[in-house]
Coordinates of C-alpha atoms and ligand atoms in Angstrom, one line a residue:
X1 CA 0.0 0.0 0.0
X2 CA 2.8 2.3 1.0
X3 CA 4.7 1.5 -2.2
X4 CA 1.6 2.2 -4.4
X5 CA 1.1 5.5 -2.6
X6 CA 4.7 6.7 -3.1
X7 CA 4.6 5.7 -6.7
X8 CA 1.4 7.7 -7.2
X9 CA 2.8 10.6 -5.3
X10 CA 5.9 10.6 -7.4
X11 CA 3.7 10.4 -10.6
X12 CA 1.6 13.3 -9.3
X13 CA 4.7 15.5 -8.6
X14 CA 6.2 14.7 -12.0
X15 CA 2.9 15.4 -13.8
X16 CA 2.6 18.7 -11.8
X17 CA 6.1 19.7 -12.7
X18 CA 5.5 18.9 -16.3
X19 CA 2.3 20.8 -16.3
X20 CA 4.0 23.9 -14.8
X21 CA 6.9 23.7 -17.2
X22 CA 4.4 23.3 -20.1
X23 CA 2.4 26.4 -19.0
X24 CA 5.7 28.4 -18.6
X25 CA 7.0 27.5 -22.0
X26 CA 3.6 28.0 -23.7
X27 CA 3.1 31.4 -22.1
X28 CA 6.6 32.6 -23.0
X29 CA 6.2 31.4 -26.7
X30 CA 2.8 33.2 -27.1
X31 CA 3.7 36.4 -25.3
X32 CA 7.2 36.7 -26.9
X33 CA 5.6 36.3 -30.3
X34 CA 3.1 39.0 -29.5
X35 CA 6.0 41.2 -28.3
X36 CA 8.0 40.5 -31.4
X37 CA 5.1 41.4 -33.7
X38 CA 4.4 44.6 -31.9
X39 CA 8.1 45.5 -31.9
X40 CA 8.4 44.9 -35.6
X41 CA 5.4 47.2 -36.2
X42 CA 6.9 49.9 -34.0
X43 CA 10.3 49.6 -35.7
X44 CA 8.7 49.9 -39.1
X45 CA 6.8 52.9 -38.0
X46 CA 9.9 54.6 -36.8
X47 CA 11.8 53.8 -40.0
X48 CA 9.0 55.2 -42.1
X49 CA 8.8 58.3 -40.0
X50 CA 12.6 58.9 -40.5
X51 CA 12.2 58.3 -44.2
X52 CA 9.4 60.7 -44.5
X53 CA 11.4 63.4 -42.7
X54 CA 14.4 62.9 -45.0
X55 CA 12.2 62.8 -48.1
X56 CA 11.0 66.3 -47.2
X57 CA 14.5 67.6 -47.4
X58 CA 15.1 65.7 -50.7
X59 CA 12.3 67.7 -52.2
X60 CA 13.7 70.9 -50.8
X61 CA 17.1 70.1 -52.6
X62 CA 15.2 69.5 -55.8
X63 CA 13.2 72.7 -55.5
X64 CA 16.3 74.9 -54.8
X65 CA 18.2 73.3 -57.7
X66 CA 15.4 74.2 -60.1
X67 CA 14.1 77.4 -58.8
X68 CA 14.6 80.3 -61.3
X69 CA 15.5 82.8 -58.6
X70 CA 18.6 80.8 -57.9
X71 CA 19.6 79.9 -61.4
X72 CA 19.0 83.4 -62.7
X73 CA 21.0 85.0 -59.9
X74 CA 23.7 82.4 -60.4
X75 CA 23.9 83.2 -64.1
X76 CA 24.1 86.9 -63.3
X77 CA 26.7 86.3 -60.6
X78 CA 24.4 87.9 -58.1
X79 CA 25.6 85.9 -55.2
X80 CA 24.0 88.2 -52.6
X81 CA 20.6 87.5 -53.9
X82 CA 21.4 83.8 -53.9
X83 CA 22.6 83.9 -50.4
X84 CA 19.5 85.8 -49.2
X85 CA 17.4 83.2 -50.8
X86 CA 19.3 80.3 -49.2
X87 CA 19.1 82.0 -45.7
X88 CA 15.4 82.6 -46.0
X89 CA 14.8 79.1 -47.3
X90 CA 16.7 77.4 -44.5
X91 CA 15.0 79.4 -41.9
X92 CA 11.6 78.6 -43.3
X93 CA 12.0 74.9 -44.1
X94 CA 14.4 73.7 -41.3
X95 CA 17.6 72.7 -43.1
X96 CA 20.5 73.6 -40.8
X97 CA 22.6 74.7 -43.7
X98 CA 22.3 75.1 -47.5
X99 CA 25.3 75.6 -49.7
X100 CA 25.7 76.2 -53.4
X101 CA 29.0 74.8 -54.8
X102 CA 30.6 74.8 -58.2
X103 CA 31.8 71.8 -60.1
X104 CA 34.9 71.5 -58.0
X105 CA 33.0 71.7 -54.8
X106 CA 34.1 75.2 -53.9
X107 CA 31.3 77.1 -52.0
X108 CA 29.8 79.8 -54.1
X109 CA 27.0 80.8 -51.6
X110 CA 25.8 79.6 -48.2
X111 CA 22.9 80.1 -45.8
X112 CA 25.5 80.1 -43.1
X113 CA 27.2 83.4 -42.3
X114 CA 30.5 81.5 -41.9
X115 CA 31.1 80.4 -45.4
X116 CA 33.2 77.3 -45.0
X117 CA 35.9 76.4 -47.3
X118 CA 35.3 72.8 -46.7
X119 CA 34.4 71.0 -49.9
X120 CA 31.6 68.3 -49.9
X121 CA 32.5 64.7 -50.2
X122 CA 33.2 63.4 -53.6
X123 CA 30.3 60.9 -53.6
X124 CA 27.9 63.6 -52.8
X125 CA 29.2 66.0 -55.5
X126 CA 29.5 63.3 -58.2
X127 CA 26.0 62.2 -57.6
X128 CA 24.7 65.7 -58.0
X129 CA 26.7 66.5 -61.1
X130 CA 25.6 63.1 -62.6
X131 CA 21.9 64.1 -62.4
X132 CA 21.3 62.0 -59.2
X133 CA 20.2 62.9 -55.8
X134 CA 23.2 62.7 -53.5
X135 CA 22.7 61.3 -50.0
X136 CA 25.1 60.7 -47.1
X137 CA 25.2 60.9 -43.3
X138 CA 28.2 62.0 -41.3
X139 CA 29.4 62.6 -37.8
X140 CA 31.3 65.8 -37.5
X141 CA 32.6 67.1 -34.2
X142 CA 30.1 64.9 -32.4
X143 CA 27.4 66.4 -34.5
X144 CA 25.3 64.0 -36.5
X145 CA 24.1 65.3 -39.9
X146 CA 22.5 64.2 -43.1
X147 CA 23.6 65.7 -46.4
X148 CA 21.6 65.8 -49.6
X149 CA 22.8 67.1 -53.0
X150 CA 21.3 68.1 -56.3
X151 CA 22.9 69.4 -59.5
X152 CA 22.2 73.0 -60.7
X153 CA 22.2 73.6 -64.4
X154 CA 22.6 77.0 -66.0
X155 CA 23.1 75.9 -69.6
X156 CA 21.8 72.8 -71.3
X157 CA 24.9 70.8 -71.6
X158 CA 25.9 70.0 -68.0
X159 CA 25.4 70.8 -64.3
X160 CA 27.3 73.8 -63.3
X161 CA 27.2 73.2 -59.7
X162 CA 25.2 71.6 -56.9
X163 CA 23.0 72.5 -53.9
X164 CA 24.1 70.8 -50.7
X165 CA 21.5 70.6 -47.9
X166 CA 22.8 69.8 -44.4
X167 CA 20.2 68.5 -41.9
X168 CA 20.9 68.1 -38.2
X169 CA 19.6 64.7 -37.1
X170 CA 19.0 65.9 -33.6
X171 CA 16.4 68.3 -35.0
X172 CA 14.7 65.3 -36.6
X173 CA 14.8 63.3 -33.4
X174 CA 13.2 66.2 -31.6
X175 CA 10.0 65.6 -33.6
X176 CA 9.8 61.9 -32.7
X177 CA 7.0 60.8 -30.3
X178 CA 8.2 59.4 -27.0
X179 CA 8.3 55.6 -27.0
X180 CA 9.2 53.3 -24.2
X181 CA 11.6 51.1 -26.2
X182 CA 15.1 52.2 -27.2
X183 CA 15.3 52.8 -31.0
X184 CA 18.7 53.0 -32.7
X185 CA 19.7 53.7 -36.3
X186 CA 23.2 52.5 -37.1
X187 CA 25.2 53.8 -40.1
X188 CA 27.4 51.6 -42.3
X189 CA 30.1 51.6 -39.6
X190 CA 27.5 50.1 -37.2
X191 CA 27.7 53.3 -35.2
X192 CA 24.5 54.6 -33.5
X193 CA 23.9 57.7 -35.6
X194 CA 20.4 58.3 -34.4
X195 CA 18.4 57.1 -31.4
X196 CA 15.6 58.1 -29.0
X197 CA 18.0 57.5 -26.1
X198 CA 20.8 60.2 -26.1
X199 CA 23.0 58.0 -23.9
X200 CA 23.2 55.4 -26.7
X201 CA 24.2 57.8 -29.4
X202 CA 27.5 57.4 -31.3
X203 CA 28.1 54.0 -29.6
X204 CA 28.9 51.2 -32.0
X205 CA 27.0 47.9 -31.9
X206 CA 29.0 45.4 -29.9
X207 CA 29.2 43.7 -26.5
X208 CA 31.0 46.5 -24.7
X209 CA 34.4 44.9 -24.7
X210 CA 35.9 47.8 -26.5
X211 CA 35.7 51.6 -25.8
X212 CA 32.7 53.2 -27.3
X213 CA 30.8 50.0 -27.8
X214 CA 27.2 49.3 -26.7
X215 CA 27.3 46.6 -24.0
X216 CA 24.5 44.5 -25.5
X217 CA 25.3 40.8 -25.2
X218 CA 23.5 37.6 -26.3
X219 CA 21.9 36.2 -23.2
X220 CA 20.1 32.9 -23.9
X221 CA 17.5 31.2 -26.1
X222 CA 14.1 31.5 -24.4
X223 CA 11.2 29.4 -25.8
X224 CA 12.8 29.6 -29.3
X225 CA 13.6 33.4 -29.0
X226 CA 17.1 34.8 -28.7
X227 CA 17.3 37.3 -25.8
X228 CA 19.9 40.0 -25.1
X229 CA 21.0 41.8 -22.0
X230 CA 22.8 45.0 -21.2
X231 CA 25.8 44.1 -19.1
X232 CA 26.2 47.2 -17.0
X233 CA 23.4 49.6 -17.6
X234 CA 21.2 49.7 -14.5
X235 CA 18.4 51.6 -16.2
X236 CA 18.4 49.4 -19.3
X237 CA 16.2 46.3 -19.6
X238 CA 17.6 43.2 -17.8
X239 CA 16.6 41.0 -20.7
X240 CA 15.3 42.0 -24.0
X241 CA 14.3 41.0 -27.6
X242 CA 16.4 42.8 -30.2
X243 CA 14.7 43.3 -33.6
X244 CA 16.5 44.8 -36.7
X245 CA 15.4 46.2 -40.0
X246 CA 17.6 47.1 -42.9
X247 CA 17.0 50.5 -44.5
X248 CA 19.1 50.4 -47.7
X249 CA 17.8 53.6 -49.2
X250 CA 18.9 55.6 -46.1
X251 CA 22.1 53.5 -45.7
X252 CA 20.9 52.7 -42.1
X253 CA 20.1 49.7 -40.0
X254 CA 17.2 50.2 -37.6
X255 CA 17.0 48.4 -34.2
X256 CA 14.5 48.2 -31.5
X257 CA 15.2 46.8 -28.0
X258 CA 12.1 45.4 -26.2
X259 CA 12.1 44.6 -22.5
X260 CA 10.7 41.2 -21.8
X261 CA 10.3 41.7 -18.0
X262 CA 6.5 41.8 -18.3
X263 CA 6.5 38.6 -20.3
X264 CA 8.6 36.8 -17.7
X265 CA 6.3 38.1 -15.0
X266 CA 3.2 36.9 -16.8
X267 CA 4.8 33.5 -17.4
X268 CA 5.8 33.2 -13.7
X269 CA 2.4 34.2 -12.6
X270 CA 0.7 31.7 -14.9
X271 CA 3.1 29.0 -13.9
X272 CA 2.3 29.8 -10.2
X273 CA -1.4 29.6 -11.0
X274 CA -0.9 26.3 -12.8
X275 CA 1.1 24.9 -9.9
X276 CA -1.6 26.0 -7.5
X277 CA -4.2 24.4 -9.7
X278 CA -2.2 21.2 -9.8
X279 CA -1.9 21.3 -6.1
X280 CA -5.6 21.9 -5.6
X281 CA -6.4 19.1 -8.1
X282 CA -4.0 16.8 -6.3
X283 CA -5.6 17.6 -3.0
X284 CA -9.1 17.0 -4.3
X285 CA -8.0 13.7 -5.8
X286 CA -6.2 12.7 -2.6
X287 CA -9.2 13.6 -0.5
X288 CA -11.5 11.7 -2.9
X289 CA -9.2 8.6 -2.8
X290 CA -8.9 8.8 1.0
X291 CA -12.7 9.0 1.2
X292 CA -13.2 6.1 -1.1
X293 CA -10.7 4.1 0.9
X294 CA -12.5 5.0 4.1
X295 CA -15.8 4.1 2.7
X296 CA -14.5 0.8 1.5
X297 CA -12.9 0.1 4.9
X298 CA -16.1 1.0 6.7
X299 CA -18.1 -1.1 4.3
X300 CA -15.7 -4.0 4.9
X301 CA -15.8 -3.5 8.7
X302 CA -19.6 -3.3 8.8
X303 CA -19.8 -6.4 6.7
X304 CA -17.5 -8.2 9.1
X305 CA -19.5 -6.8 12.0
X306 CA -22.7 -7.9 10.5
X307 CA -21.4 -11.4 9.8
X308 CA -20.2 -11.6 13.4
X309 CA -23.5 -10.3 14.7
X310 CA -25.3 -12.9 12.6
X311 CA -23.0 -15.6 13.9
X312 CA -23.4 -14.5 17.5
X313 CA -27.2 -14.3 17.0
X314 CA -27.2 -17.8 15.7
X315 CA -25.1 -19.0 18.6
X316 CA -27.3 -17.1 21.1
X317 CA -30.5 -18.5 19.5
X318 CA -29.0 -22.0 19.7
X319 CA -28.1 -21.4 23.3
X320 CA -31.6 -20.0 24.0
X321 CA -33.2 -23.0 22.3
X322 CA -31.1 -25.3 24.4
X323 CA -32.1 -23.3 27.5
X324 CA -35.8 -23.5 26.6
X325 CA -35.5 -27.2 26.0
X326 CA -33.7 -27.6 29.3
X327 CA -36.3 -25.4 31.2
X328 CA -39.1 -27.3 29.5
X329 CA -37.7 -30.5 30.7
X330 CA -37.1 -29.1 34.1
X331 CA -40.7 -27.8 34.2
X332 CA -41.9 -31.1 33.0
X333 CA -40.0 -32.8 35.8
X334 CA -41.4 -30.4 38.3
X335 CA -44.9 -30.8 36.9
X336 CA -44.7 -34.6 37.0
X337 CA -43.3 -34.5 40.5
X338 CA -46.1 -32.1 41.6
X339 CA -48.8 -34.0 39.8
X340 CA -47.8 -37.4 41.2
X341 CA -47.5 -35.8 44.7
X342 CA -50.9 -34.2 44.4
X343 CA -52.5 -37.4 43.0
X344 CA -50.7 -39.8 45.3
X345 CA -52.3 -38.4 48.4
X346 CA -56.0 -38.8 47.3
X347 CA -55.1 -42.1 45.7
X348 CA -53.6 -43.4 48.9
X349 CA -56.6 -42.1 50.8
X350 CA -58.9 -43.9 48.3
X351 CA -57.0 -47.1 48.8
X352 CA -57.2 -46.8 52.5
X353 CA -60.9 -45.9 52.5
X354 CA -61.8 -48.8 50.1
X355 CA -59.9 -51.3 52.2
X356 CA -61.6 -50.0 55.3
X357 CA -64.9 -50.3 53.4
X358 CA -64.2 -53.9 52.6
X359 CA -63.4 -54.6 56.3
X360 CA -66.6 -52.8 57.4
X361 CA -68.5 -54.9 54.8
X362 CA -67.2 -58.1 56.3
X363 CA -68.3 -56.8 59.7
X364 CA -71.6 -55.7 58.2
X365 CA -71.2 -52.1 59.6
X366 CA -73.1 -50.5 56.8
X367 CA -73.0 -46.9 58.3
X368 CA -69.2 -47.0 58.4
X369 CA -69.2 -48.3 54.8
X370 CA -71.2 -45.3 53.7
X371 CA -68.8 -42.9 55.5
X372 CA -65.9 -44.5 53.7
X373 CA -67.6 -44.4 50.3
X374 CA -68.4 -40.7 50.7
X375 CA -64.7 -40.1 51.6
X376 CA -63.7 -42.0 48.5
X377 CA -66.1 -39.8 46.5
X378 CA -64.5 -36.6 48.1
X379 CA -61.0 -37.8 47.1
X380 CA -62.1 -38.5 43.6
X381 CA -63.5 -35.0 43.4
X382 CA -60.2 -33.7 44.6
X383 CA -58.4 -35.6 41.9
X384 CA -60.9 -34.2 39.4
X385 CA -60.1 -30.7 40.5
X386 CA -56.4 -31.2 40.1
X387 CA -56.9 -32.6 36.7
X388 CA -59.2 -29.8 35.8
X389 CA -56.5 -27.3 36.8
X390 CA -54.0 -29.0 34.6
X391 CA -56.4 -29.1 31.7
X392 CA -57.1 -25.4 32.0
X393 CA -53.4 -24.7 32.0
X394 CA -52.9 -26.9 28.9
X395 CA -55.7 -25.4 26.9
X396 CA -55.9 -21.8 28.2
X397 CA -59.6 -22.2 28.1
X398 CA -61.4 -19.3 26.4
X399 CA -65.1 -18.9 26.9
X400 CA -66.4 -15.8 25.1
X401 CA -66.0 -12.5 26.9
X402 CA -69.1 -10.6 28.1
X403 CA -70.2 -7.5 29.9
X404 CA -69.8 -8.2 33.6
X405 CA -69.8 -6.2 36.8
X406 CA -66.3 -6.3 38.3
X407 CA -67.8 -5.6 41.8
X408 CA -70.0 -8.7 41.5
X409 CA -67.1 -11.0 40.5
X410 CA -65.0 -9.8 43.4
X411 CA -67.9 -10.4 45.8
X412 CA -68.5 -14.0 44.5
X413 CA -64.8 -14.8 44.7
X414 CA -64.8 -13.5 48.2
X415 CA -67.8 -15.7 49.0
X416 CA -65.8 -18.8 48.0
X417 CA -63.2 -18.1 50.7
X418 CA -65.6 -16.8 53.3
X419 CA -65.4 -20.0 55.5
X420 CA -61.6 -20.1 55.4
X421 CA -61.3 -16.4 56.3
X422 CA -63.5 -17.0 59.2
X423 CA -61.8 -20.2 60.4
X424 CA -58.4 -18.5 60.2
X425 CA -59.7 -15.3 61.9
X426 CA -58.7 -13.0 59.1
X427 CA -59.9 -9.5 59.3
X428 CA -61.3 -8.3 55.9
X429 CA -61.4 -4.7 54.8
X430 CA -63.5 -4.3 51.7
X431 CA -63.7 -1.0 49.8
X432 CA -65.6 -1.3 46.6
X433 CA -67.2 1.6 44.6
X434 CA -70.9 1.9 44.8
X435 CA -73.0 0.6 41.9
X436 CA -71.6 -1.4 39.0
X437 CA -68.2 -1.3 37.4
X438 CA -68.7 -2.8 34.0
X439 CA -65.9 -4.5 32.2
X440 CA -65.7 -7.0 29.3
X441 CA -64.3 -10.3 30.4
X442 CA -65.0 -14.0 31.1
X443 CA -66.8 -14.2 34.4
X444 CA -65.6 -17.6 35.5
X445 CA -62.0 -17.0 34.6
X446 CA -61.9 -13.6 36.3
X447 CA -63.4 -15.2 39.4
X448 CA -60.7 -17.9 39.2
X449 CA -58.0 -15.2 39.1
X450 CA -59.3 -13.3 42.1
X451 CA -59.9 -16.5 44.0
X452 CA -56.3 -17.5 43.4
X453 CA -55.0 -14.1 44.6
X454 CA -57.2 -14.3 47.7
X455 CA -56.2 -17.9 48.6
X456 CA -52.5 -17.0 48.2
X457 CA -53.0 -14.1 50.6
X458 CA -54.8 -16.4 53.0
X459 CA -52.0 -19.0 52.7
X460 CA -49.4 -16.3 53.3
X461 CA -51.0 -15.2 56.5
X462 CA -51.4 -18.7 58.0
X463 CA -48.5 -18.2 60.4
X464 CA -48.6 -14.5 61.1
X465 CA -50.1 -13.0 64.3
X466 CA -51.7 -10.1 62.5
X467 CA -54.1 -11.2 59.8
X468 CA -55.7 -8.5 57.7
X469 CA -56.9 -8.8 54.1
X470 CA -57.6 -5.5 52.4
X471 CA -59.6 -5.5 49.1
X472 CA -59.9 -2.2 47.4
X473 CA -61.1 -1.1 44.0
X474 CA -60.5 2.3 42.4
X475 CA -61.8 3.6 39.1
X476 CA -59.4 6.1 37.5
X477 CA -60.2 7.4 34.1
X478 CA -60.7 4.4 31.8
X479 CA -59.4 1.7 34.2
X480 CA -60.7 -0.2 37.2
X481 CA -58.0 -1.4 39.5
X482 CA -58.3 -4.0 42.2
X483 CA -55.7 -3.9 44.9
X484 CA -55.4 -6.9 47.3
X485 CA -53.0 -6.4 50.3
X486 CA -52.2 -8.9 53.1
X487 CA -50.1 -8.8 56.3
X488 CA -48.2 -11.9 55.5
X489 CA -44.3 -12.3 55.2
X490 CA -44.2 -10.7 51.7
X491 CA -43.3 -12.3 48.4
X492 CA -40.0 -14.2 48.5
X493 CA -39.1 -13.4 44.8
X494 CA -41.5 -10.9 43.2
X495 CA -39.8 -11.3 39.8
X496 CA -40.6 -15.0 39.6
X497 CA -44.1 -15.4 40.9
X498 CA -45.6 -15.3 37.4
X499 CA -43.4 -18.1 36.1
X500 CA -45.2 -21.4 35.6
X501 CA -44.5 -23.9 38.3
X502 CA -42.8 -21.4 40.6
X503 CA -44.0 -22.1 44.1
X504 CA -42.6 -21.8 47.7
X505 CA -45.3 -24.0 49.1
X506 CA -44.6 -27.6 50.1
X507 CA -45.6 -29.8 47.2
X508 CA -48.6 -31.9 47.9
X509 CA -49.6 -30.1 51.1
X510 CA -50.9 -27.1 49.2
X511 CA -53.8 -26.8 46.8
X512 CA -51.7 -25.4 44.0
X513 CA -48.7 -26.3 41.8
X514 CA -47.2 -22.9 41.2
X515 CA -49.5 -22.5 38.2
X516 CA -52.1 -20.2 39.7
X517 CA -50.4 -16.8 39.1
X518 CA -48.9 -17.7 35.7
X519 CA -52.4 -18.8 34.5
X520 CA -53.9 -15.6 36.1
X521 CA -51.3 -13.4 34.3
X522 CA -52.2 -14.9 30.9
X523 CA -56.0 -14.6 31.6
X524 CA -55.7 -10.9 32.5
X525 CA -53.6 -10.2 29.5
X526 CA -56.4 -11.8 27.4
X527 CA -58.8 -9.3 28.9
X528 CA -56.5 -6.4 27.9
X529 CA -55.5 -5.8 31.5
X530 CA -52.4 -6.0 33.7
X531 CA -51.4 -8.0 36.8
X532 CA -48.5 -7.0 39.0
X533 CA -47.2 -7.4 42.5
X534 CA -44.9 -5.8 45.0
X535 CA -43.9 -6.1 48.6
X536 CA -45.1 -3.6 51.2
X537 CA -43.3 -2.7 54.4
X538 CA -45.4 -5.6 55.9
X539 CA -47.0 -8.0 53.5
X540 CA -47.6 -8.2 49.8
X541 CA -49.7 -6.3 47.3
X542 CA -51.3 -7.6 44.1
X543 CA -52.7 -5.1 41.6
X544 CA -55.2 -6.1 38.9
X545 CA -56.1 -3.5 36.3
X546 CA -58.8 -3.9 33.6
X547 CA -60.1 -1.4 31.1
X548 CA -63.7 -0.1 31.6
X549 CA -66.3 -1.1 29.1
X550 CA -66.9 2.6 28.0
X551 CA -63.3 2.8 26.9
X552 CA -63.5 -0.3 24.8
X553 CA -66.7 0.9 23.2
X554 CA -65.1 4.2 22.3
X555 CA -62.4 2.3 20.6
Ligands
ADP1 P1 -49.0 -21.8 44.3 O1 -50.0 -21.1 45.1 O2 -49.3 -23.1 43.9 O3 -47.6 -21.7 44.9 P2 -49.1 -19.5 42.6 O4 -48.7 -19.3 41.2 O5 -50.5 -19.1 42.9 O6 -48.8 -21.0 42.9 O7 -48.1 -18.7 43.6 C1 -46.7 -18.8 43.3 C2 -45.9 -18.3 44.5 O8 -46.1 -16.9 44.7 C3 -46.3 -18.8 45.8 O9 -45.8 -20.2 46.0 C4 -45.7 -17.8 46.8 O10 -44.4 -18.1 47.0 C5 -45.9 -16.6 46.0 N1 -47.0 -15.8 46.5 C6 -48.2 -15.6 45.9 N2 -49.0 -14.8 46.5 C7 -48.3 -14.4 47.7 C8 -48.6 -13.6 48.8 N3 -49.8 -12.9 48.9 N4 -47.6 -13.5 49.8 C9 -46.4 -14.1 49.6 N5 -46.1 -14.9 48.6 C10 -47.0 -15.0 47.6

């Protein structure tokens, strides 16, 4: 189990790492591509802007070369007029200097008050004299300039001179909009001739290993893109994309440097999110797996428990069955002992009386024979009664219930024990409600129950000095309750008195077999009532409750 868990954990960690790496790489690729596209657009915009600016000056050179006011004045050697024109023109249209030179390059007229004796470069002059538009850029005394030239023709055969326009690049940069990325235009010597960052000007493209070099170095390849870094500049991007564009017409090479810090931050952020997602997913899966395991374990445990409970129940049932069998046998034993005891006595008496009768017959004493015969008949009746009791127990005799007066039943049961009460000098306290208390029950059976309770009470008081029998009936709500109290020694074991064959009386000497109360209990239950007992401080109490007829009707 442990091995499986650790393999799963390792697989999960690997999958999470792979997922995070995938998200990082994917984000970098997409975002760097977007950055590259945007940068290319911005570099193209900047290049077009510079071209437009320079084109304006080209047109100016064209215009000056062909304007009649210049050519006419030149033809008439009116250099003052030419100079005035050039000054006005440069002031109006922004060229920093306009010179008019002859075929050798010597300055004939200039917009600048300090007429320099410096001749223009050969390429510039040749281009103009050969009917082309000359173009070059130069760095002079830390000043970055663009020069444009155009031939001036006085006669038809050839160009007699040229217009040279000098433009200060700084003036052009001044018109550029502010952009966050460094923009650099390099000349043919890879020297930064123009830039929107003054600190980068005049540096040549390189890794900073030599004096005057830009310290831009190749850094690494990131998601398929080459990145660059400035080695020492604190304010420069830590890591950047460098995009270039060749501008052959202007003899320049444009470059834009785009900081990728935001892309790296986005990639880190998304990777963090992916890792968090993987963690949450992992946790959810782990919890689900844990839950499933717990449920499975619980199901297994409850199945085992159920099986054990079933097994124990079977065992218990078997034990119970055995007990029941044993107690049945014991009860049967007690019953046969009791029955044989009970029957033995009258049978012995019958034997005795019949032998006596035979003797009296021999002696012809007919009156004594009669006595013996009636004794025999008494004993047979006694046997009958015992057998009747047994039969009642066996069959749980059930005559139909009828509407009877509880009071009347109590009185007739009491009448049955009247003689015994008197002979044993038992005081009777009778407290019954006036009138009738109607219940639905079997009259004979109820009488039997009450008779049994009364005879038990009488038996209990046979050896006590104080002999009082209290019979009281109360009617509370829907129930009539008969309470019989005696002043005997109390019940030896109140929990067992309703068990069949439970008796504390000597077998044979009594009239019962320990069946009276158990029979009574069953009979009262049949009537929908209850029978209970308890010990008092002196004596025992039996309580018999039966529902009143009105309640039964209502139901
Ligand atoms: P039996 O009268 O044959 O013993 P019962 O079922 O009527 O059978 O009574 C069972 C036992 O309950 C009696 O043997 C006796 O121990 C006990 N008992 C019943 N009534 C009383 C009573 N009023 N006082 C004390 N013990 C009683």
